[in-house]
Coordinates of C-alpha atoms in Angstrom, one line a residue:
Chain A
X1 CA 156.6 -41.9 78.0
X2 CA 152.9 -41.5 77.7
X3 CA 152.1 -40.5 81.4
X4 CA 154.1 -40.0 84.4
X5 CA 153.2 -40.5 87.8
X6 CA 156.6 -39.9 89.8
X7 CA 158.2 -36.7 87.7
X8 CA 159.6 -34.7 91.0
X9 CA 158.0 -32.3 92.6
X10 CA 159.1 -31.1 96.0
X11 CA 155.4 -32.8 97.3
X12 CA 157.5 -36.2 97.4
X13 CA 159.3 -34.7 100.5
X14 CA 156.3 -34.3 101.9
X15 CA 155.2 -33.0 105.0
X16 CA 157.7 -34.3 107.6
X17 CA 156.6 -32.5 110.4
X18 CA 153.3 -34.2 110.1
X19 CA 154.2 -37.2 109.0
X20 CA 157.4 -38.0 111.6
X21 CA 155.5 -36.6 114.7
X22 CA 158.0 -39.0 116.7
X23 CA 161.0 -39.9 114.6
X24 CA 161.4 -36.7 113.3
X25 CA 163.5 -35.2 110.2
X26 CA 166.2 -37.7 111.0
X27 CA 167.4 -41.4 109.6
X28 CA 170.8 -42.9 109.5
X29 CA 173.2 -43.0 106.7
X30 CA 173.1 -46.7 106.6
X31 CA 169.5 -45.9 105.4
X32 CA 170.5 -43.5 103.0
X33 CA 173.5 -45.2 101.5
X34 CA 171.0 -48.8 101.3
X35 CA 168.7 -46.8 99.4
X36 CA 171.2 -45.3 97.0
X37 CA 174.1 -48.6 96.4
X38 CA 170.9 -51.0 96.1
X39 CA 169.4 -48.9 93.5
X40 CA 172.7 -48.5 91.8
X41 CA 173.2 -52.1 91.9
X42 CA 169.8 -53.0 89.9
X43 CA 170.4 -50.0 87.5
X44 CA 173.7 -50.9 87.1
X45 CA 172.6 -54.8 86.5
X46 CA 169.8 -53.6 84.1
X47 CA 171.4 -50.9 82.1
X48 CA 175.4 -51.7 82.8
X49 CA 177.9 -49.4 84.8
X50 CA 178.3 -46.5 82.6
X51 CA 174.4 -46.0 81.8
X52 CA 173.5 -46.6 85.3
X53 CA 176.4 -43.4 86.2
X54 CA 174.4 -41.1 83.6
X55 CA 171.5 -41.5 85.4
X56 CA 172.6 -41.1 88.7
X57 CA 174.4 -38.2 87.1
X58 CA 171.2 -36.9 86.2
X59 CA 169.1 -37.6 89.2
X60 CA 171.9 -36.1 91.1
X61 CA 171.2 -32.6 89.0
X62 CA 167.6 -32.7 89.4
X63 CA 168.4 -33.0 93.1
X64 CA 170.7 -30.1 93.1
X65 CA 168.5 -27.5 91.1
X66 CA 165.6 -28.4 93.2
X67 CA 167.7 -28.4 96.5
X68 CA 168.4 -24.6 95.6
X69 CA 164.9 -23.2 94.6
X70 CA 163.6 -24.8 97.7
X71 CA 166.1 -24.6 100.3
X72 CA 168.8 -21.7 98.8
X73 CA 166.5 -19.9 97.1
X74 CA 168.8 -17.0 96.7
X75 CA 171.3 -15.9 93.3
X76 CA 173.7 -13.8 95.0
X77 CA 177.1 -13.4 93.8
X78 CA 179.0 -16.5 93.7
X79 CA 181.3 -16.2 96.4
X80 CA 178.5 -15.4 98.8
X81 CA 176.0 -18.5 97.1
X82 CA 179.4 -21.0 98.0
X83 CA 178.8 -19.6 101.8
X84 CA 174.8 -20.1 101.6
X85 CA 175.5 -23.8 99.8
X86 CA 178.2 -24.5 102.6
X87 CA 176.0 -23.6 105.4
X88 CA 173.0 -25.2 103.7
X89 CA 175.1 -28.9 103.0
X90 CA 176.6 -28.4 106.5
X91 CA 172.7 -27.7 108.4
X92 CA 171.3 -30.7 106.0
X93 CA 174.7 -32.7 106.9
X94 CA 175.7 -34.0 103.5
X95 CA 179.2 -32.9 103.8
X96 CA 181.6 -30.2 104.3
X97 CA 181.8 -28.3 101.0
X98 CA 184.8 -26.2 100.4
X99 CA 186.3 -24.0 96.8
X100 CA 190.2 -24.6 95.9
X101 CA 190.1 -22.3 93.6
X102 CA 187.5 -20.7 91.4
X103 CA 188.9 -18.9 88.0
X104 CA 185.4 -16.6 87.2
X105 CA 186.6 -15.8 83.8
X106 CA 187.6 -19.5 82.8
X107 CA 184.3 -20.5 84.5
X108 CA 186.5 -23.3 86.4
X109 CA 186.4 -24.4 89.6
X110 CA 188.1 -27.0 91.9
X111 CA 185.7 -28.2 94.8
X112 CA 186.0 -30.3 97.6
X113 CA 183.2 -32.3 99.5
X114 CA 184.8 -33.6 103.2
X115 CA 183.0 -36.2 105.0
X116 CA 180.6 -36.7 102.2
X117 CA 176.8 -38.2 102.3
X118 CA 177.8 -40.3 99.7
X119 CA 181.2 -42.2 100.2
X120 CA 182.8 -41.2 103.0
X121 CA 184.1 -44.1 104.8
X122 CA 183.9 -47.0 102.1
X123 CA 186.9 -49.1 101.0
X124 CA 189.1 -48.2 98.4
X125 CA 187.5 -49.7 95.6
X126 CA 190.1 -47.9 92.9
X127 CA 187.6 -45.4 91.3
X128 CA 185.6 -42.6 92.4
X129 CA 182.1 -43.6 93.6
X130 CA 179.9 -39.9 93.7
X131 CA 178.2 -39.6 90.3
X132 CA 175.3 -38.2 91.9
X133 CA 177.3 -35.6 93.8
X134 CA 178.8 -34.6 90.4
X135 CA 175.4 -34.1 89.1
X136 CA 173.8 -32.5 92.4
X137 CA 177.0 -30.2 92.0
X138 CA 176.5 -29.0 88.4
X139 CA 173.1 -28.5 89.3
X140 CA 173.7 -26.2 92.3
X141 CA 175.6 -24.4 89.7
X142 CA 173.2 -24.5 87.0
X143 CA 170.6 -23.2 89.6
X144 CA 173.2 -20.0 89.8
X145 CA 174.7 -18.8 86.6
X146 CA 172.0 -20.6 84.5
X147 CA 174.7 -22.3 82.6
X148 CA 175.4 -26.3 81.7
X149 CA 178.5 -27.5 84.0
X150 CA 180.3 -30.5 84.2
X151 CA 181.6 -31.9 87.3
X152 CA 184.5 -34.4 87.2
X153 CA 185.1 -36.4 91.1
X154 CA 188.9 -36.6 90.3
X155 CA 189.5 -37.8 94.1
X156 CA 187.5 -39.5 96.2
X157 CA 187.5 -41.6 100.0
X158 CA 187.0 -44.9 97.4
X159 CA 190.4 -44.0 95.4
X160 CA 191.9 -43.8 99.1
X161 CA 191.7 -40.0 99.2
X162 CA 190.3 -38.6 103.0
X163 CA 187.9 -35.8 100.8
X164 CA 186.7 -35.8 97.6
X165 CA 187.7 -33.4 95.2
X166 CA 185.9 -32.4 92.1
X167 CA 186.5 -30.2 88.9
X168 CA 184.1 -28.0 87.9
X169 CA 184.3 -26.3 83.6
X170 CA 181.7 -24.6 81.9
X171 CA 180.4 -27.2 79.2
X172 CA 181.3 -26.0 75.3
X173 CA 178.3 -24.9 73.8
Chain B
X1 CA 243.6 -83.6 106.1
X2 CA 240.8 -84.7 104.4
X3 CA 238.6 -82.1 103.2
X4 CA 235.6 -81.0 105.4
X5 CA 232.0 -80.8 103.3
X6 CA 230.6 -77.8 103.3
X7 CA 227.5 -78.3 105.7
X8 CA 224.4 -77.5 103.0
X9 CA 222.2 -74.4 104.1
X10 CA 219.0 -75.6 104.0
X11 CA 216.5 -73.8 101.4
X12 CA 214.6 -72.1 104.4
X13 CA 217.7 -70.6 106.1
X14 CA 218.8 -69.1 102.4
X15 CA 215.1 -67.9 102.0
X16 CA 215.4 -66.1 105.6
X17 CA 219.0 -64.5 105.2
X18 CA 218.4 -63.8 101.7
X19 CA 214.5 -62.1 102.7
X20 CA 215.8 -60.3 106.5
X21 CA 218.6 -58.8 103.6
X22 CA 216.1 -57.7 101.2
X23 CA 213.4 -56.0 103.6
X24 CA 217.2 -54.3 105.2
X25 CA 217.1 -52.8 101.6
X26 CA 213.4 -52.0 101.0
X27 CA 213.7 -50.2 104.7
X28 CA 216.8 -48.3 103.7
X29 CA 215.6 -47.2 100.6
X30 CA 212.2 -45.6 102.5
X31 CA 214.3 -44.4 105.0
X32 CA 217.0 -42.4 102.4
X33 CA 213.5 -40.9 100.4
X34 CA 211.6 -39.8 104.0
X35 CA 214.7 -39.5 105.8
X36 CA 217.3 -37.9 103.5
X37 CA 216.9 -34.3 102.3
X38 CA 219.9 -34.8 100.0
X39 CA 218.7 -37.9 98.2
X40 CA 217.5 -37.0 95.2
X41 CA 217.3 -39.9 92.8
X42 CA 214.2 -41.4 91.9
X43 CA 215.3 -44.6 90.4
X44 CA 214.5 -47.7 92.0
X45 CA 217.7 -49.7 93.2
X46 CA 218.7 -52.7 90.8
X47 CA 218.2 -55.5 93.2
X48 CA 214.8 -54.1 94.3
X49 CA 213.2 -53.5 90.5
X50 CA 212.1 -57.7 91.1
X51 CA 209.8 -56.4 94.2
X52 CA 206.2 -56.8 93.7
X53 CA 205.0 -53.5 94.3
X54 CA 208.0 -51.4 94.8
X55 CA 206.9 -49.1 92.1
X56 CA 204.0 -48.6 93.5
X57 CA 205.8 -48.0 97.1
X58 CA 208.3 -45.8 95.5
X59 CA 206.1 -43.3 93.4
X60 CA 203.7 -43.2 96.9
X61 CA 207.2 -42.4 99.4
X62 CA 208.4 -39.8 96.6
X63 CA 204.9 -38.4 96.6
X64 CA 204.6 -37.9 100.4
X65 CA 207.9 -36.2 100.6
X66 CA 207.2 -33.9 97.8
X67 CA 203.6 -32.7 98.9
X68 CA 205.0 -32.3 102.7
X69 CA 207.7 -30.1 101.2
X70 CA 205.4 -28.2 99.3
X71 CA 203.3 -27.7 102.0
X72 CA 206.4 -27.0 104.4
X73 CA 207.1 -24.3 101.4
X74 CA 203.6 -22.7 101.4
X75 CA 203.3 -24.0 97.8
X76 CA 199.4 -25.6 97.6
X77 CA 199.6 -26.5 93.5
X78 CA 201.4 -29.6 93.8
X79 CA 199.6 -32.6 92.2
X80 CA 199.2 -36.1 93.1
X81 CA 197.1 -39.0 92.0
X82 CA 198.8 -41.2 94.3
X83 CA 196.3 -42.5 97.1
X84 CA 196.2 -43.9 100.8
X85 CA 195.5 -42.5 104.0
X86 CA 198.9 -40.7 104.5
X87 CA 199.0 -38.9 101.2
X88 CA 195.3 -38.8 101.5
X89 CA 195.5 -37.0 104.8
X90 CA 198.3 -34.4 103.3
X91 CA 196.2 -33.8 100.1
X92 CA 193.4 -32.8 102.4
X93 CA 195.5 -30.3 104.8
X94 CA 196.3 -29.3 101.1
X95 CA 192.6 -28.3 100.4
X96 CA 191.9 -26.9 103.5
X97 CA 194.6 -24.6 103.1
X98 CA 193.5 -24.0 99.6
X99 CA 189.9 -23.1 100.5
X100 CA 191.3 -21.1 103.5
X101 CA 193.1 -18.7 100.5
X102 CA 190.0 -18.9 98.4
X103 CA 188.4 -17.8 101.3
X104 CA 191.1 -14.8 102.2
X105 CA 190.4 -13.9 98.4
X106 CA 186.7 -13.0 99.1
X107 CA 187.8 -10.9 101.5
X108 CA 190.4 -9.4 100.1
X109 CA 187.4 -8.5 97.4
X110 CA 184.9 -7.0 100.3
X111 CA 183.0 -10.2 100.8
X112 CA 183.3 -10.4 105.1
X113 CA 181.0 -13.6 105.5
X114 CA 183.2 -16.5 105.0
X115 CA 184.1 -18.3 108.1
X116 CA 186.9 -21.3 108.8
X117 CA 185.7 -24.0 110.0
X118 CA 188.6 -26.1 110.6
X119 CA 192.8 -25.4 112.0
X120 CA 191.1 -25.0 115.6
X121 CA 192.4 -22.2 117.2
X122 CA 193.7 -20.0 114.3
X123 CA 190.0 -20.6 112.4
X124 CA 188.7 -18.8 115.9
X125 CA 191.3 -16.0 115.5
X126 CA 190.6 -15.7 111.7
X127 CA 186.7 -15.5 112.3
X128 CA 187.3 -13.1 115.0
X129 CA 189.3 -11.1 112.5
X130 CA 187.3 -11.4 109.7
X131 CA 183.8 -10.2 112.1
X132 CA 185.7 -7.2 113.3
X133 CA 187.0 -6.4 109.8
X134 CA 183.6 -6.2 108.6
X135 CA 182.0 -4.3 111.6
X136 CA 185.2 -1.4 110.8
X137 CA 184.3 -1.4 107.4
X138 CA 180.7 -1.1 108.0
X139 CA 181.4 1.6 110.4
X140 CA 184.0 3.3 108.4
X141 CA 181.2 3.1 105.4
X142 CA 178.7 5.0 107.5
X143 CA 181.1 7.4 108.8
X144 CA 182.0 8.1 105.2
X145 CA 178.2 8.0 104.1
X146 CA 177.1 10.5 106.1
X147 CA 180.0 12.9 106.2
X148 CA 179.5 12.4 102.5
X149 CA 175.8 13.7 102.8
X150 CA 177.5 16.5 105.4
X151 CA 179.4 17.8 102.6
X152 CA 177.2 17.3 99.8
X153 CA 174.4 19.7 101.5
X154 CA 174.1 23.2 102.3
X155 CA 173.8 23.7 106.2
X156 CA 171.3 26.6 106.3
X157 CA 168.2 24.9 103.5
X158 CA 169.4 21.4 103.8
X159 CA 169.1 20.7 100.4
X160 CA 172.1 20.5 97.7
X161 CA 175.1 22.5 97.5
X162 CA 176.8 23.6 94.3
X163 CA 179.2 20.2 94.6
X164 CA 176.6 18.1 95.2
X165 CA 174.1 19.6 92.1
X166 CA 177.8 19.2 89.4
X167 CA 177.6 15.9 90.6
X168 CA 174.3 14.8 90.6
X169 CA 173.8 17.0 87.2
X170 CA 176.4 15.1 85.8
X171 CA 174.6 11.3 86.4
X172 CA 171.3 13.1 85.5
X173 CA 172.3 14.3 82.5
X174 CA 174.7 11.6 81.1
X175 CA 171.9 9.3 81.6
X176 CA 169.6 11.5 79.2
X177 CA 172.1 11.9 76.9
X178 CA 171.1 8.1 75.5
X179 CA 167.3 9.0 75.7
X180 CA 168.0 12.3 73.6
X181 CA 165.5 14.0 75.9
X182 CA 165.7 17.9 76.7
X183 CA 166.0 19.0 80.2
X184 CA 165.7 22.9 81.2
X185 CA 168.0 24.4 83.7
X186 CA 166.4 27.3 86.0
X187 CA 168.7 29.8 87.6
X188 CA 166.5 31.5 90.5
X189 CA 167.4 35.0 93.0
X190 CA 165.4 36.8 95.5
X191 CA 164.6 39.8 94.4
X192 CA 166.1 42.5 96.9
X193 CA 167.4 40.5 99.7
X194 CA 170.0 42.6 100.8
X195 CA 166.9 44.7 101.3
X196 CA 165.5 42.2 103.9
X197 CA 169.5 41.4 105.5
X198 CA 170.0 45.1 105.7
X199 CA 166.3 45.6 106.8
X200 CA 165.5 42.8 109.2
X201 CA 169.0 41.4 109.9
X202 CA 170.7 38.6 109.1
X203 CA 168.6 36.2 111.1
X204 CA 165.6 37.2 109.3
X205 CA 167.8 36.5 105.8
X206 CA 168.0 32.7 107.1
X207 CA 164.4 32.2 107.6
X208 CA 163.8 34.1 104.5
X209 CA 165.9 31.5 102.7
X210 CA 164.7 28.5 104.6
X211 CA 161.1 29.4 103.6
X212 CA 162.0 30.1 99.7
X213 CA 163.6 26.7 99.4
X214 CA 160.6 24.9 100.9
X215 CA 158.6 27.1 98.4
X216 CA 160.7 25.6 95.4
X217 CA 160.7 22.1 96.9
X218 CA 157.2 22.2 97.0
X219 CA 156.6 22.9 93.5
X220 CA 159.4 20.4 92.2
X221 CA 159.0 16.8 91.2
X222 CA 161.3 14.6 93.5
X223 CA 163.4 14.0 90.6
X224 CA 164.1 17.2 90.0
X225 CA 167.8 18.3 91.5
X226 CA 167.6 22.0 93.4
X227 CA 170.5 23.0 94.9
X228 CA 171.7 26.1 96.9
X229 CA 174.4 28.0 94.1
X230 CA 175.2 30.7 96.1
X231 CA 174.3 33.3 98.6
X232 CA 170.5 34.0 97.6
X233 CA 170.9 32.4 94.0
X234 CA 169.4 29.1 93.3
X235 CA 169.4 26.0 90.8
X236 CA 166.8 23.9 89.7
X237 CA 167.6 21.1 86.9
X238 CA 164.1 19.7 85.4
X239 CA 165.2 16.7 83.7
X240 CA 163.1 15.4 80.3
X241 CA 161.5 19.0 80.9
X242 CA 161.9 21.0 77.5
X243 CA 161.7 24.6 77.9
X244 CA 158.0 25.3 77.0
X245 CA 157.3 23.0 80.3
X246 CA 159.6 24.3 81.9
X247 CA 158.9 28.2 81.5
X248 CA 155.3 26.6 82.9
X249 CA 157.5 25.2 86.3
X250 CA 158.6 28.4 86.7
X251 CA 156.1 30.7 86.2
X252 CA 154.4 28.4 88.9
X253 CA 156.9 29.1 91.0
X254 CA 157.5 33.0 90.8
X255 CA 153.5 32.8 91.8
X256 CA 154.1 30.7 94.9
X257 CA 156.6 32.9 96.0
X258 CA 155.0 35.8 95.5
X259 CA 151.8 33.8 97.7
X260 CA 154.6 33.1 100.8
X261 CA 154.0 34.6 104.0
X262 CA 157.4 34.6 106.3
X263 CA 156.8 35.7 109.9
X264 CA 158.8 37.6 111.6
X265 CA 158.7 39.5 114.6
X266 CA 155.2 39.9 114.5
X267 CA 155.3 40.8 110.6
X268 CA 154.6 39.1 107.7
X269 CA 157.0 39.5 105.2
X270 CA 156.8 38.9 101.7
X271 CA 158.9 38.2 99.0
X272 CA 159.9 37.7 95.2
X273 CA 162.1 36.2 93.1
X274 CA 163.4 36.0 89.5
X275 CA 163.5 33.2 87.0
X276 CA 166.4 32.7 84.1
X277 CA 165.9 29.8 82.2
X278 CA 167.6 27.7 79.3
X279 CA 167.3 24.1 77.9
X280 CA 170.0 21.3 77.5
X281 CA 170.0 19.3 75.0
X282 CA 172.5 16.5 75.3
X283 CA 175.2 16.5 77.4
X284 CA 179.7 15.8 77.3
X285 CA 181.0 13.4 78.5
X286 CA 182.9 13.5 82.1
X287 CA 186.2 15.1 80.8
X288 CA 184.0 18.2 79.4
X289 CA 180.8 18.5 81.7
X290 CA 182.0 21.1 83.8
X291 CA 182.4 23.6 81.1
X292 CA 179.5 22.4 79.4
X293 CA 177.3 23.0 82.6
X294 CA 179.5 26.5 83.2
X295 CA 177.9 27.2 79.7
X296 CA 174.5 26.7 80.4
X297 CA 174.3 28.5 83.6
X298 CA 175.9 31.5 82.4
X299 CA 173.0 31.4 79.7
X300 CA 170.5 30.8 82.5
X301 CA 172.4 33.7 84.4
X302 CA 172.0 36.0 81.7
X303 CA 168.2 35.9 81.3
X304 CA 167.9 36.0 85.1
X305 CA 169.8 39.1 84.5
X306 CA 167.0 40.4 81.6
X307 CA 164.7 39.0 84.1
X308 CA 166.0 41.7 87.0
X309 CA 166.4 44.2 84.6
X310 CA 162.5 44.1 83.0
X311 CA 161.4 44.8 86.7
X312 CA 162.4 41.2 88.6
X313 CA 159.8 39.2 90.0
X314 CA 159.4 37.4 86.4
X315 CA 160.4 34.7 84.3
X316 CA 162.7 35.0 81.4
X317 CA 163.8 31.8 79.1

């Protein structure tokens, strides 16, 4: 592409303060999950289901890394970055992260994300729904170790599951 | 007697009898996998196989028994795929619990701030536990810190005892072992100061010494380790020094000395002191630093001795 006018930069935040004076830092997640299915739902109808996932995928990582240098900021070990991204998800309310298990010399790691931004409370549709949440999770991680990650949703509240569960492996070189 | 017909059941009453029997066999079978700790088999009954579903049914009941036994059991690495709010709800008491011994790992490992944010009371009690844990061990590190210091100085100079200088020589010199740099190592004694104990008393000998290590602190870099060897007798390790630089470090020093003033009861003493010096080049490993050091003293030691024997109040090395 020749010239871009929307490549992200944290100035499409914006200045909330400023700008909400009244309604504040707040909207509901009906808002949120419009924004997101209806955008799936053209990208999807445009590009089919499994294009539309890579680039949800994608946005989702771009969201992650830049979530970390802006709000994280910090590269501590990784037990004590898990607390810092737990707090931070829990303060910004996108769910209620949690680590099954973490193996540091496979570089795997089982996650779970309760009451998620994303899914929590849709029907059971009979496959997991948070591509973007596997990207904005590979990217928190890329934001830490530097590495490439690839996050797998292996449950999730649309498979009938009450938290989602994901599986986090280094990627082969 | 003429025979009686048999009165036809109608199709719906065959239906009904025939379903009311049916669900009576779905429920038993349920109730034997929830219900019966001594069924074991998982094959689906003959005359149920025809249900619509009942695989589905079957592999969901077997899976809610086995995860709430493994859970009962304390064993968190059972696997399921099967979904629903019931197995749903077990598979997330599952993850909670397995975060929760995540979390207990960190802990174990020295890393005091994760918090449990879910089992009600008992995340309370464990967050209580955890927050006190941490404030003992951050006591308990201070304690240890500074009777660590305690023991690692000498109580009249405050500056390094022979311990402390081993171990600190050790690091210094291990670390300039890669570099291949040459360090000098300066043995140092007041010349005649069971002159000024004998003289002056004891009290006097303190200040004497308090006043000679300020003397040698002052014309130290910060990086260079001094420590208190013994009685009167002092070490001073000038690392990436070579000798030539060194011999220059200490001449400087036998001057200031020489330049002190020490008051005392109305006098002003004065003082001198005598300089052995060698260099290191290199240095063992762990196993053999302390002969190697041992070694290089007693070479200091022995020009200190020329040093006291030319007249003292000079630097030999």
């Amino acid at each position: 592409m020749a010239s871009r006018q929307y490549e992200f930069s944290w100035d499409f935040i914006g200045d909330i303060e400023e700008g909400r004076p009244n309604l504040g830092n707040y909207t509901r997640i009906e808002v949120y999950r419009l924004f997101q299915y209806t955008l799936r739902d053209i990208l999807e109808d445009r590009y089919g289901t499994e294009e539309a996932d890579h680039i949800l995928y994608d946005a989702g990582f771009k969201a992650g890394v830049e979530f970390c240098r802006q709000i994280i900021k910090e590269k501590p070990n990784l037990g004590a970055f898990v607390e810092i991204v737990k707090e931070k998800l829990l303060e910004f309310k996108i769910g209620i992260l949690r680590v099954e298990q973490a193996d540091m010399d496979k570089l795997t790691f089982l996650l779970t994300v309760a009451e998620d931004l994303d899914c929590s409370g849709l029907p059971d549709m009979g496959h997991a729904v948070c591509t973007y949440d596997e990207g904005f999770i590979a990217g928190i991680f890329y934001h830490q170790s530097g590495k490439i990650f690839e996050v797998k949703e292996i449950d999730c509240w649309c498979t009938g599951d009450r938290t989602c569960r994901f599986q986090v492996s280094q990627k082969a070189p | 007697m003429p025979s009686v017909p048999e009165t036809p059941v109608p199709p719906a009453m065959i239906a009904t009898t025939g379903g009311t029997e049916l669900a009576q066999q779905i429920v038993d079978y349920l109730l034997q996998i929830l219900g019966s700790p001594r069924h074991k088999d998982e094959t689906i009954p003959e005359q149920l196989r025809a249900v619509k579903n009942i695989e589905q049914l079957s592999a969901l009941a077997w899976s809610i028994r086995k995860i709430s036994l493994a859970l009962a059991n304390g064993d968190l690495e059972y696997t399921t795929h099967e979904r629903g709010v019931v197995i749903g709800g077990l598979k997330a008491l599952q993850s909670n619990l397995r975060h929760l011994t995540w979390q207990a790992k960190q802990i174990a490992v020295g890393d005091y701030s994760h918090r449990v944010d879910f089992i009600g009371e008992f995340s309370e009690s464990f967050n209580i536990m955890t927050e006190q844990l941490a404030n003992r061990i951050t006591t308990l590190a201070n304690t240890s810190e500074k009777y660590r210091n305690q023991s690692f100085r000498d109580h009249l100079t405050g500056i390094y005892n022979r311990v402390a200088f081993m171990h600190y020589a050790q690091t210094t010199l291990g670390r300039l072992r890669e570099e291949n740099s040459l360090s000098t190592l300066i043995i140092t004694d007041i010349d005649k100061f069971k002159h000024v104990n004998d003289h002056y008393g004891h009290l006097c000998g303190d200040e004497v010494l308090r006043a000679f290590t300020k003397c040698l602190l002052v014309g130290i870099r910060p990086s260079d380790l001094i420590c208190r060897y013994g009685g009167e007798e002092f070490l001073i390790l000038l690392p990436d020094i070579p000798l030539a630089s060194g011999r220059a470090v200490a001449e400087r020093l036998r001057l200031n000395v020489a330049d002190l003033r020490i008051s005392h009861g109305g006098q002003q003493l004065t003082i001198t002191a005598s300089f052995g010096l060698t260099e290191i080049s290199g240095a063992p490993d762990k196993s053999s630093f302390n002969d190697f050091i041992t070694n290089i003293i007693s070479r200091a030691d022995v020009n200190l001795y020329k040093a006291k024997e030319a007249g003292r109040n000079r630097v030999v090395g």
